[in-house]
Tab-separated table of C-alpha atoms in Angstrom:
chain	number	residue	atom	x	y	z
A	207	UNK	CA	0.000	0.000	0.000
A	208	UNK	CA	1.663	3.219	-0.346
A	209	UNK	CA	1.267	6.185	1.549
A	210	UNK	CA	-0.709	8.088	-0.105
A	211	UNK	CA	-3.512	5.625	0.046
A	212	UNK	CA	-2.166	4.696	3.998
A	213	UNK	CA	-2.723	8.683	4.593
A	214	UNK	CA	-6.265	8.708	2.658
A	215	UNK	CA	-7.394	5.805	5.106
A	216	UNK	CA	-5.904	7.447	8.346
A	217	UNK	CA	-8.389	10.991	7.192
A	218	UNK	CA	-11.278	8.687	6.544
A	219	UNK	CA	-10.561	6.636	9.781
A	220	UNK	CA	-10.286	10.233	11.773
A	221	UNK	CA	-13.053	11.371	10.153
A	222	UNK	CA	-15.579	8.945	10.830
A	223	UNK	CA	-14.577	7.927	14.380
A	224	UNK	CA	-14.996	11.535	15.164
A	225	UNK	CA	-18.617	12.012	13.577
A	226	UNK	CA	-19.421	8.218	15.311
A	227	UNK	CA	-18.225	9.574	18.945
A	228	UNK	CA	-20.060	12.878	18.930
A	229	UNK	CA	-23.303	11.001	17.729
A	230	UNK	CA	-22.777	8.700	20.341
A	231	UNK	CA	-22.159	11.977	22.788
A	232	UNK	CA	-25.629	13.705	21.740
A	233	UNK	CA	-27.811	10.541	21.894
A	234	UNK	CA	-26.406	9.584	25.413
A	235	UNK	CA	-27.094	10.188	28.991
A	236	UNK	CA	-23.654	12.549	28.824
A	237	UNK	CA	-24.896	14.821	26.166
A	238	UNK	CA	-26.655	18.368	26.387
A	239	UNK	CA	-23.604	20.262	25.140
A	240	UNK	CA	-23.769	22.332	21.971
A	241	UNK	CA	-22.784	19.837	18.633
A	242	UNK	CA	-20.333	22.254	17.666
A	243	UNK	CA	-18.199	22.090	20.719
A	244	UNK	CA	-18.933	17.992	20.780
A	245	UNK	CA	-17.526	17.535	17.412
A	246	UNK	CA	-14.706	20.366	17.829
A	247	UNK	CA	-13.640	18.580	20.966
A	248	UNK	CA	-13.629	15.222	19.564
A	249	UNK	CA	-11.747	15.976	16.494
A	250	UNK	CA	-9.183	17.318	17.969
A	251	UNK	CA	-9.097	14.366	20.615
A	252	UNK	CA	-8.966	11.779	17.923
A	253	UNK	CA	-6.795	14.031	15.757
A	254	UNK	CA	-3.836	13.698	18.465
A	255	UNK	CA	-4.293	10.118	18.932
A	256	UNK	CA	-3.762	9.805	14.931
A	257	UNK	CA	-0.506	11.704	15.579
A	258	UNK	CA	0.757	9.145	17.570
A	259	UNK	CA	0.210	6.260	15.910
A	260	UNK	CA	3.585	6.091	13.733
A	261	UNK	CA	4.777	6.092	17.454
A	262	UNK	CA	2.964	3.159	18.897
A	263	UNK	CA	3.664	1.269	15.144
A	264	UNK	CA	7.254	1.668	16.277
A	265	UNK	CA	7.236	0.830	19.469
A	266	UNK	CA	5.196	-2.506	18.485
A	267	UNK	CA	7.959	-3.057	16.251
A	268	UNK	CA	10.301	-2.626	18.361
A	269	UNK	CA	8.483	-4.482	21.181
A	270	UNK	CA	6.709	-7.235	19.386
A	271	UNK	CA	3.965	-8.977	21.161
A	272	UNK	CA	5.336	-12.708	20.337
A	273	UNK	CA	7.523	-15.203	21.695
A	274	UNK	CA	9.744	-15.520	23.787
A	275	UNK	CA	9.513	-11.950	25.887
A	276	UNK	CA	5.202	-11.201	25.133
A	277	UNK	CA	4.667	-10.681	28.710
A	278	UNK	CA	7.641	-8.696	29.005
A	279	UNK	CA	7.436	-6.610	25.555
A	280	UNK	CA	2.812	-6.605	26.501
A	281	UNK	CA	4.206	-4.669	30.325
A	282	UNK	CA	6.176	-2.025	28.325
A	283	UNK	CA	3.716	-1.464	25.559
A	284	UNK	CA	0.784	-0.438	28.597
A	285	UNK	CA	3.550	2.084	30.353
A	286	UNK	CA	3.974	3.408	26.833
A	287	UNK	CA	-0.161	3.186	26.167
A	288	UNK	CA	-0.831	5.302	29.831
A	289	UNK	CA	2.048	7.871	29.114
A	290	UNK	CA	0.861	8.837	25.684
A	291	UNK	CA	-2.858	8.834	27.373
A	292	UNK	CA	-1.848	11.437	29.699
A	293	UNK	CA	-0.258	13.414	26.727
A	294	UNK	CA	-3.269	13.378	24.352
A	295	UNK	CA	-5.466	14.102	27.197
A	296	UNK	CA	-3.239	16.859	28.761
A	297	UNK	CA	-2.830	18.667	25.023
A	298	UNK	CA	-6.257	17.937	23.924
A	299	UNK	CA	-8.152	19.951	26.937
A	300	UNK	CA	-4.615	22.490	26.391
A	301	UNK	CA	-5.656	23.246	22.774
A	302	UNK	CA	-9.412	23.133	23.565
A	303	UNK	CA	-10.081	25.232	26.495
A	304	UNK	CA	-8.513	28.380	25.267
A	305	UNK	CA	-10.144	27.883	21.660
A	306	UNK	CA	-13.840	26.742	22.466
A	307	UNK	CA	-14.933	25.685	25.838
A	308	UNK	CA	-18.623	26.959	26.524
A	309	UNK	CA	-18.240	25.701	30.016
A	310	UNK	CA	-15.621	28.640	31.858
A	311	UNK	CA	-18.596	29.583	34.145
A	312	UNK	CA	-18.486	26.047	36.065
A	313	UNK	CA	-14.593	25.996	35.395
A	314	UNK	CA	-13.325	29.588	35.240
A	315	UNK	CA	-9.442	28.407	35.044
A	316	UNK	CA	-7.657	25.720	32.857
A	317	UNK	CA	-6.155	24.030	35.989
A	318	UNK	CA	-9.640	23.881	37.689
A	319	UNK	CA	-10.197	21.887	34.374
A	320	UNK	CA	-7.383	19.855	34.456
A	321	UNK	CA	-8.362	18.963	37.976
A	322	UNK	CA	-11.698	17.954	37.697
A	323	UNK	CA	-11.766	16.221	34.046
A	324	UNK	CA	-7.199	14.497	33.717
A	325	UNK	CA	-8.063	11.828	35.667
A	326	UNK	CA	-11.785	11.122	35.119
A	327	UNK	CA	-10.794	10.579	31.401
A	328	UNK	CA	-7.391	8.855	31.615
A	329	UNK	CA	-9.042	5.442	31.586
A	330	UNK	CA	-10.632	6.127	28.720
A	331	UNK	CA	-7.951	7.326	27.188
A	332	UNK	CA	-5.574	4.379	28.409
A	333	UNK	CA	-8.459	1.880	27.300
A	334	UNK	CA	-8.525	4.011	23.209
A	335	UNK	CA	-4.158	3.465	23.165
A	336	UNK	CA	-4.790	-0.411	23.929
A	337	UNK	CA	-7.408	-0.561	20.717
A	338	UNK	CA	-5.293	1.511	18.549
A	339	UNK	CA	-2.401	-1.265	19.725
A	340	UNK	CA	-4.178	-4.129	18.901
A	341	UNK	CA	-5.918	-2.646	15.827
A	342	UNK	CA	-1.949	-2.184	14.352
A	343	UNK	CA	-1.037	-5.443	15.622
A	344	UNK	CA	-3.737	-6.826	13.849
A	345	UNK	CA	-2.640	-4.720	10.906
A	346	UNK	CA	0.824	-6.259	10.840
A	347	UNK	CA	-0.175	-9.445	11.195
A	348	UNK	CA	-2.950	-9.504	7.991
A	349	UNK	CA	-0.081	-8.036	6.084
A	350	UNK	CA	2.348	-10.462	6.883
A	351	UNK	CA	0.000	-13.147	6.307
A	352	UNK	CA	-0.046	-11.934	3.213
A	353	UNK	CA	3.383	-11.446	2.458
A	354	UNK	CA	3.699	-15.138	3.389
A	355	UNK	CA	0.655	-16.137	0.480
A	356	UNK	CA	2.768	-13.961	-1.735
A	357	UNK	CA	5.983	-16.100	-1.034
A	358	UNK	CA	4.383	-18.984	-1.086
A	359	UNK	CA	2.572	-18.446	-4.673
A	360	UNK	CA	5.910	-16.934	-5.522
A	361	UNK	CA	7.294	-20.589	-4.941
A	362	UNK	CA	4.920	-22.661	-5.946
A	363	UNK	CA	5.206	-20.863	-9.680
A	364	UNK	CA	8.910	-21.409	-9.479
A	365	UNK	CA	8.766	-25.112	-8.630
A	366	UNK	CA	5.860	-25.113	-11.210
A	367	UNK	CA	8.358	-23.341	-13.870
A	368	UNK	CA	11.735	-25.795	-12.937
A	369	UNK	CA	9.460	-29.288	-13.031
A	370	UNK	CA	8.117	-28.006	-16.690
A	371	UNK	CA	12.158	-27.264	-17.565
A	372	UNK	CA	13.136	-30.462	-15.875
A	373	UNK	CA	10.446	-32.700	-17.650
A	374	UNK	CA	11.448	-30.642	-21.266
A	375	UNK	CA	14.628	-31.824	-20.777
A	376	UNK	CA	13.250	-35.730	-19.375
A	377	UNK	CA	12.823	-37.642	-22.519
A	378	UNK	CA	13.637	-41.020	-21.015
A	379	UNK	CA	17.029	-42.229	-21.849
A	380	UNK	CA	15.721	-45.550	-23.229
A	381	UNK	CA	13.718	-43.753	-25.725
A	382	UNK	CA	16.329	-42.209	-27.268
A	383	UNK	CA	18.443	-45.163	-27.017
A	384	UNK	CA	16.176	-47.203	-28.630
A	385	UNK	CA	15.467	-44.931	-31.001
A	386	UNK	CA	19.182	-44.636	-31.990
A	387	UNK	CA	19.699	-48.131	-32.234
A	388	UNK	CA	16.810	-48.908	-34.483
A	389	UNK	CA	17.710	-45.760	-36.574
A	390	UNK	CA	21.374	-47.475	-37.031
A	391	UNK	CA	19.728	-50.791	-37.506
A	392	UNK	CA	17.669	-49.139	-40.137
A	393	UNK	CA	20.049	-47.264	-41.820
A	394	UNK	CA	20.837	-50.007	-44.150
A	395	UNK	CA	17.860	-52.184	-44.617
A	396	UNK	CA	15.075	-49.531	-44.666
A	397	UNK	CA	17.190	-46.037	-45.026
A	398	UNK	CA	13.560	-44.702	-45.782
A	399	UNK	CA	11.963	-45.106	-42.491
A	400	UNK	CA	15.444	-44.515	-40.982
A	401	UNK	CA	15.232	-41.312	-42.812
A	402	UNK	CA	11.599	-40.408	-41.371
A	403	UNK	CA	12.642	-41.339	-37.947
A	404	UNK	CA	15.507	-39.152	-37.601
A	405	UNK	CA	13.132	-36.083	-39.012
A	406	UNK	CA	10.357	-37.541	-36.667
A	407	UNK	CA	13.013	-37.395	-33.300
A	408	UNK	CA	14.503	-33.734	-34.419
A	409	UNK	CA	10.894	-32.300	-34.660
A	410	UNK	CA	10.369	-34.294	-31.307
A	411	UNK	CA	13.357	-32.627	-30.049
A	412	UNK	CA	12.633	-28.875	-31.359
A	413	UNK	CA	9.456	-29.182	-30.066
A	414	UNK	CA	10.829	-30.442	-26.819
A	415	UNK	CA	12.960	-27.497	-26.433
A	416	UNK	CA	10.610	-24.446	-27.536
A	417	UNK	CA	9.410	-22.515	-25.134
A	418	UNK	CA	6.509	-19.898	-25.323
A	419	UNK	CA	6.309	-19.096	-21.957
A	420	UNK	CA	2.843	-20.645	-21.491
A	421	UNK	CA	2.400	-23.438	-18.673
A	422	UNK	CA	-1.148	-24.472	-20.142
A	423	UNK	CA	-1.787	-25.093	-24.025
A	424	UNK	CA	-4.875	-26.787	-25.663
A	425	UNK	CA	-5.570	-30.712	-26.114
A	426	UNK	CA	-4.727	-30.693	-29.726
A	427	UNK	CA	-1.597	-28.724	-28.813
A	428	UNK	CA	-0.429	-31.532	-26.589
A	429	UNK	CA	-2.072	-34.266	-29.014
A	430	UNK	CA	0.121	-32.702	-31.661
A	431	UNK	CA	2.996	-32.730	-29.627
A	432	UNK	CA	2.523	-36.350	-28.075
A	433	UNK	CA	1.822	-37.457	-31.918
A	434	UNK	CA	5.578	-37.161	-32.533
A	435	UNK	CA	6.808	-39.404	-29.416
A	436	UNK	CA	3.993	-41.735	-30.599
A	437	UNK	CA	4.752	-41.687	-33.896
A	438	UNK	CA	8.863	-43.146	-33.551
A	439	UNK	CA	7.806	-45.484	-30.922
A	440	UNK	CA	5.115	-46.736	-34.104
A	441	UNK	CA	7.915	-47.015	-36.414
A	442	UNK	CA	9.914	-48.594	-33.852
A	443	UNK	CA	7.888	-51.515	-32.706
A	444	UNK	CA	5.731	-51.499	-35.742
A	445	UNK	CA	2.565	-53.372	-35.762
A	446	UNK	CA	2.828	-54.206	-31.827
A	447	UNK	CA	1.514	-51.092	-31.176
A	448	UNK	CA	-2.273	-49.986	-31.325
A	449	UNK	CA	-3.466	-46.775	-31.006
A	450	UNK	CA	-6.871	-46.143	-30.568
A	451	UNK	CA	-8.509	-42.500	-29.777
A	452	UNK	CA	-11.985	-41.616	-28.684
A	453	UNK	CA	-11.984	-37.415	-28.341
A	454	UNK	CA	-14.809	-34.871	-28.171
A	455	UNK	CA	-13.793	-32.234	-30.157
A	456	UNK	CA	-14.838	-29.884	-27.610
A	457	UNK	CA	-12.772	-31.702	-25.455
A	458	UNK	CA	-8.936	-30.688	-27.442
A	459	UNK	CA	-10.218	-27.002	-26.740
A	460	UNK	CA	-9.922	-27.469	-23.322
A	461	UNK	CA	-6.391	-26.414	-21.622
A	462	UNK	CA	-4.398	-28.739	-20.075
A	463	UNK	CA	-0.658	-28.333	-18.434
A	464	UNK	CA	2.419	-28.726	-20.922
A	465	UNK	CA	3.628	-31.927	-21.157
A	466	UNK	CA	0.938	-33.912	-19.643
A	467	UNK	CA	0.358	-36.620	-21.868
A	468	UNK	CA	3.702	-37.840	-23.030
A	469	UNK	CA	4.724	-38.779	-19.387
A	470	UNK	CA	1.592	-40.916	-19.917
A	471	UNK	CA	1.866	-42.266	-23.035
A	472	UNK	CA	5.558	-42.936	-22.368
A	473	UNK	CA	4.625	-45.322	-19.087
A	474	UNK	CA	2.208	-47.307	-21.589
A	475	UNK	CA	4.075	-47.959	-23.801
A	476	UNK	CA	7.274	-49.093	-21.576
A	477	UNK	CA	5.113	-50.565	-19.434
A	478	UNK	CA	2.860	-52.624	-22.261
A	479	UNK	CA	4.115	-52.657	-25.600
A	480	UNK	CA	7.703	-53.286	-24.317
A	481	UNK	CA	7.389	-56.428	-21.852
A	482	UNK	CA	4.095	-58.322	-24.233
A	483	UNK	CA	5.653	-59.729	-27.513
A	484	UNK	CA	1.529	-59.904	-28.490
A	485	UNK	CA	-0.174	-56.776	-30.448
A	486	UNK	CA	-0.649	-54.185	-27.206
A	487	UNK	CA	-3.323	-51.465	-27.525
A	488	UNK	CA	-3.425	-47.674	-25.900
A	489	UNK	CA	-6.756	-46.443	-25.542
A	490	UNK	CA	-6.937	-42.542	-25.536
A	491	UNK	CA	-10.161	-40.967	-24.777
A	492	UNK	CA	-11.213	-37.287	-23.992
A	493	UNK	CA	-14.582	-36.025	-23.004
A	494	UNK	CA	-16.704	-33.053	-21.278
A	495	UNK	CA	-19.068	-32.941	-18.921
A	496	UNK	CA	-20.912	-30.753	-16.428
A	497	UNK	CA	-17.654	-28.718	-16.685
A	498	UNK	CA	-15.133	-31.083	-15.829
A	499	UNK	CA	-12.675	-32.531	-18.956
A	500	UNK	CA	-11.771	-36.517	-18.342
A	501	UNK	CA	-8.981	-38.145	-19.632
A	502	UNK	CA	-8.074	-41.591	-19.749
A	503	UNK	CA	-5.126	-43.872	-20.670
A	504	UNK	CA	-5.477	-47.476	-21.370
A	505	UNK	CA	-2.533	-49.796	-22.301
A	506	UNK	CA	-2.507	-53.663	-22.799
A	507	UNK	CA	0.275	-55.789	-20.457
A	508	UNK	CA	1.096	-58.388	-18.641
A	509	UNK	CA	-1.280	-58.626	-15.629
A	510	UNK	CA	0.126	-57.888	-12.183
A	511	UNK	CA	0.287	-60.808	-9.580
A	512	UNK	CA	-2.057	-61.338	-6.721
A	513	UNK	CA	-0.532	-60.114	-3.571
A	514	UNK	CA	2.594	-58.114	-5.049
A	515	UNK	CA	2.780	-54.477	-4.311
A	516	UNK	CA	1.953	-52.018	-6.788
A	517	UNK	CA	4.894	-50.479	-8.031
A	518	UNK	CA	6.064	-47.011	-7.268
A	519	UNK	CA	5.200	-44.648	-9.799
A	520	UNK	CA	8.356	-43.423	-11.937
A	521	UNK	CA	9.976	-39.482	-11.987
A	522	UNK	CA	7.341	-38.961	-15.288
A	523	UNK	CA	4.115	-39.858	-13.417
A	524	UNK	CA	4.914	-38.244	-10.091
A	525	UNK	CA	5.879	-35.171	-12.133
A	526	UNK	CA	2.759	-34.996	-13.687
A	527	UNK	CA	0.439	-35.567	-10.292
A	528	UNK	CA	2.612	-32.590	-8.565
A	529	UNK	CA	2.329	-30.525	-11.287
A	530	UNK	CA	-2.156	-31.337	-11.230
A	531	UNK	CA	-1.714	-30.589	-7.809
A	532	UNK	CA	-0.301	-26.920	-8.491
A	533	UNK	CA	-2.262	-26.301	-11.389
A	534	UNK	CA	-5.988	-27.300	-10.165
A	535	UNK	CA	-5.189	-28.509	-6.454
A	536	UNK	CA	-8.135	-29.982	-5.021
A	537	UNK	CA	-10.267	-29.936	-8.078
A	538	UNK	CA	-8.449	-32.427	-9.734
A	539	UNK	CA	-8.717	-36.461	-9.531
A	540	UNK	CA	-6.031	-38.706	-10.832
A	541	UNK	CA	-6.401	-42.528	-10.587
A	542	UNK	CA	-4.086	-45.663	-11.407
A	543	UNK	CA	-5.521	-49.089	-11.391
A	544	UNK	CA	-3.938	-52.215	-12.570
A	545	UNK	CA	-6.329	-53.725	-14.997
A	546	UNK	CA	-7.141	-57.677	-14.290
A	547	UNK	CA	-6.823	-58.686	-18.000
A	548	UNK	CA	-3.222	-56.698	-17.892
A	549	UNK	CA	-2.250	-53.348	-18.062
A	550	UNK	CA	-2.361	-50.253	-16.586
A	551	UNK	CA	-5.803	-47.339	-16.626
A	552	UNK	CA	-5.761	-43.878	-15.767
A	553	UNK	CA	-7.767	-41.469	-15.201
A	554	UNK	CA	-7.631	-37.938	-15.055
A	555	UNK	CA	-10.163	-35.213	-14.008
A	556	UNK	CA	-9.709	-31.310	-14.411
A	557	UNK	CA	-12.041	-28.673	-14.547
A	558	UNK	CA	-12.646	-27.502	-18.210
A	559	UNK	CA	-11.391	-24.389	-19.286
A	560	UNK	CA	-10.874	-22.822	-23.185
A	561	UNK	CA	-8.247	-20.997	-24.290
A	562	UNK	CA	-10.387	-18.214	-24.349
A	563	UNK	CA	-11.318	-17.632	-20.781
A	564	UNK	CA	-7.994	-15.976	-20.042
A	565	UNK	CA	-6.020	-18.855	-18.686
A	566	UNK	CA	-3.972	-20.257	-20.996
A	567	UNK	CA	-2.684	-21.565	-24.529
A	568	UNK	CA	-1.511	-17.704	-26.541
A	569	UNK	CA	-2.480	-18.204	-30.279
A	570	UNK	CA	-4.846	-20.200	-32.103
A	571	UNK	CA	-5.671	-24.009	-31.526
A	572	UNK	CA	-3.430	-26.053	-33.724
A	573	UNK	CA	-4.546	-29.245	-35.717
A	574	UNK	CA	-3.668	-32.369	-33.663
A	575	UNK	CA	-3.016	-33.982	-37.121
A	576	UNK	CA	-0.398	-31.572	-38.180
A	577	UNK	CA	2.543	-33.281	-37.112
A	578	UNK	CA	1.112	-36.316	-38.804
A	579	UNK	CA	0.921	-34.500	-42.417
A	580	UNK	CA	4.457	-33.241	-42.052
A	581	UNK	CA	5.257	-36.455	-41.691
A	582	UNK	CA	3.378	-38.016	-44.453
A	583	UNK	CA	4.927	-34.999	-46.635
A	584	UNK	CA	8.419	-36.197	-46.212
A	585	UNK	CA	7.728	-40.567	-46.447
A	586	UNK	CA	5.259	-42.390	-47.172
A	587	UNK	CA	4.981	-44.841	-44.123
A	588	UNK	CA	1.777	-44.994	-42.083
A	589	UNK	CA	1.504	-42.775	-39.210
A	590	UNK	CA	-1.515	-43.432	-36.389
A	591	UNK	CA	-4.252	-41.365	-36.835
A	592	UNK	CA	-6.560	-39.438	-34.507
A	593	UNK	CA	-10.072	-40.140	-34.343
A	594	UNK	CA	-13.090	-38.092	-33.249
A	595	UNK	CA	-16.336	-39.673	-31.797
């Protein structure tokens, strides 16, 4: 807050305690005195206790009412509290009396006044420096609160930021290996499809490495970008791997975190295709409803035995449930189950947001089948194909 806007609320708060107060004073048993002297008297009162608070705001500082020494620092702060009473009170009837005080008949001489009215108020007084103390406290303690939900935000969208860097730079080192060797294996027998998949892992990798500055793109965006992973893994184990999609196409508007589904389809695949020698299918399917986009991953493999442990989830999947948990926090469901004919489900939840409701994805949608038809512009070899139901 700065302090013009701090000095705007102090006027406004000495304002309307001072209207409040000589309301109070005419409605009251103590009234019957003349509402200009009542609010003259009273805005001068509360006009010297707004001079001191930069005082008491230091000396809370300076005397802070925590741990360890709050009994100690809470003694010194009420000393402080009765001497600046006795200093409002003492100046306030100082600058009144000789200004506007209808009542000299009953109290012809200032120390007359001082005799009859110090004391009677001081408890008043005493009991206005304790609220102004705790109202500051209070204060100081909302704004560091705050402070803290900045710092804490602050962190989460660095960790947020480093996980997306770290899982850029994550494609899993038996990927690429794999990819190498069938390249090299390739390079002779089929230098065509060797050919595609070196294009197909350097427009993996570009993509990899671009940055926009967006944590959140479309669907189709991360279709697009999950179609070039898929698509070497399908020239690399060929007709063993199925794909299969089933997606709304409402549902690739919807905006999703970077890098979400190639963690995924990643784990499918080295966790089905790579350990069945039979055909193994991954089921993708996307839908809305009621405002909630649901995502689910289905991969064929071999079935888990009775009794044993599931096993831990890898750096890719517990990446992608920390990064759901700072994106949507509680609003978000994500579910692995071991399937009993083999192979692995999940199942994702978010609530469904466009690119055009001022989250997310900068620029326009992309075609999920893009990266296929640069493919198909530079070989002639199948790619899998997206489906919508």
């Amino acid at each position: 807050m700065t302090a013009l806007a701090r000095f705007k609320i102090v006027i406004l708060g000495w304002a309307g305690v001072s209207l409040f107060f000589t309301a109070v004073l005419e409605i009251s048993e103590l009234g019957h005195k003349p509402l200009g002297f009542a609010l003259y008297s009273n805005a001068v009162h509360f006009a010297l206790w707004t001079l001191t608070l930069p005082i008491l705001a230091r000396c809370i500082r300076r005397f802070p009412l925590k741990q360890p020494r709050r009994i100690l620092n809470v003694g010194v702060l009420l000393i402080l509290i009765a001497v600046l009473a006795m200093l409002v009170d003492f100046t306030h009837w100082a600058i009144v009396y000789p200004t506007y005080f209808p009542y000299r008949s009953s109290l012809p001489t200032f120390q007359i006044m001082l005799g009859s009215d110090l004391f009677w108020f001081l408890p008043n007084e005493i009991l206005i420096g304790i609220v102004l103390v705790t109202a500051i406290e209070g204060w100081q303690v909302l704004q560091d609160l705050q402070a803290e939900r900045m710092r804490a935000m602050d962190l989460e969208r660095q960790l947020a930021v480093s996980r997306l860097a770290a899982l850029r730079m994550q494609l899993h080192p038996h990927f690429l290996f794999n990819t190498l060797h069938t390249i090299a294996g390739l390079t002779v027998e089929d230098s065509a499809t060797a050919r595609r998949m070196v294009i197909a892992l350097g427009d993996l990798l570009r993509s990899t490495l671009k940055d926009n500055g967006n944590r959140m793109r479309t669907l189709a965006e991360e279709l697009e970008y999950s179609d070039l992973y898929l698509g070497i893994e399908k020239l690399r184990l060929g007709d063993r791997l199925l794909l299969n999609y089933e997606i709304e196409p409402a549902a690739t508007r919807a905006l999703v975190p970077q890098f979400l589904l190639q963690p995924l389809f990643e784990n499918a695949i080295r966790h089905g295709a790579s350990r069945i020698t039979d055909p193994c299918e991954v089921r993708f399917c996307a839908s809305c409803k009621l405002g909630t986009l649901n995502i689910m991953i289905r991969n064929d493999g071999p079935t888990c035995a009775t009794g044993v442990a599931p096993p831990r989830f890898g750096v890719g999947l517990t990446n992608t449930m920390d990064r759901l948990q700072i994106h949507y926090g509680d609003r978000h469901t994500f579910l692995y189950s071991d399937r009993p004919e083999g192979g692995v489900q999940i199942d994702i939840s978010t609530p469904y947001r466009e690119a055009g409701d001022g989250a997310g994805a900068a620029g326009s949608i992309k075609d999920p089948t893009s990266a296929k038809d640069r493919m198909d512009r530079n070989s002639t070899v199948a790619f899998p194909t997206i489906g919508y139901t």
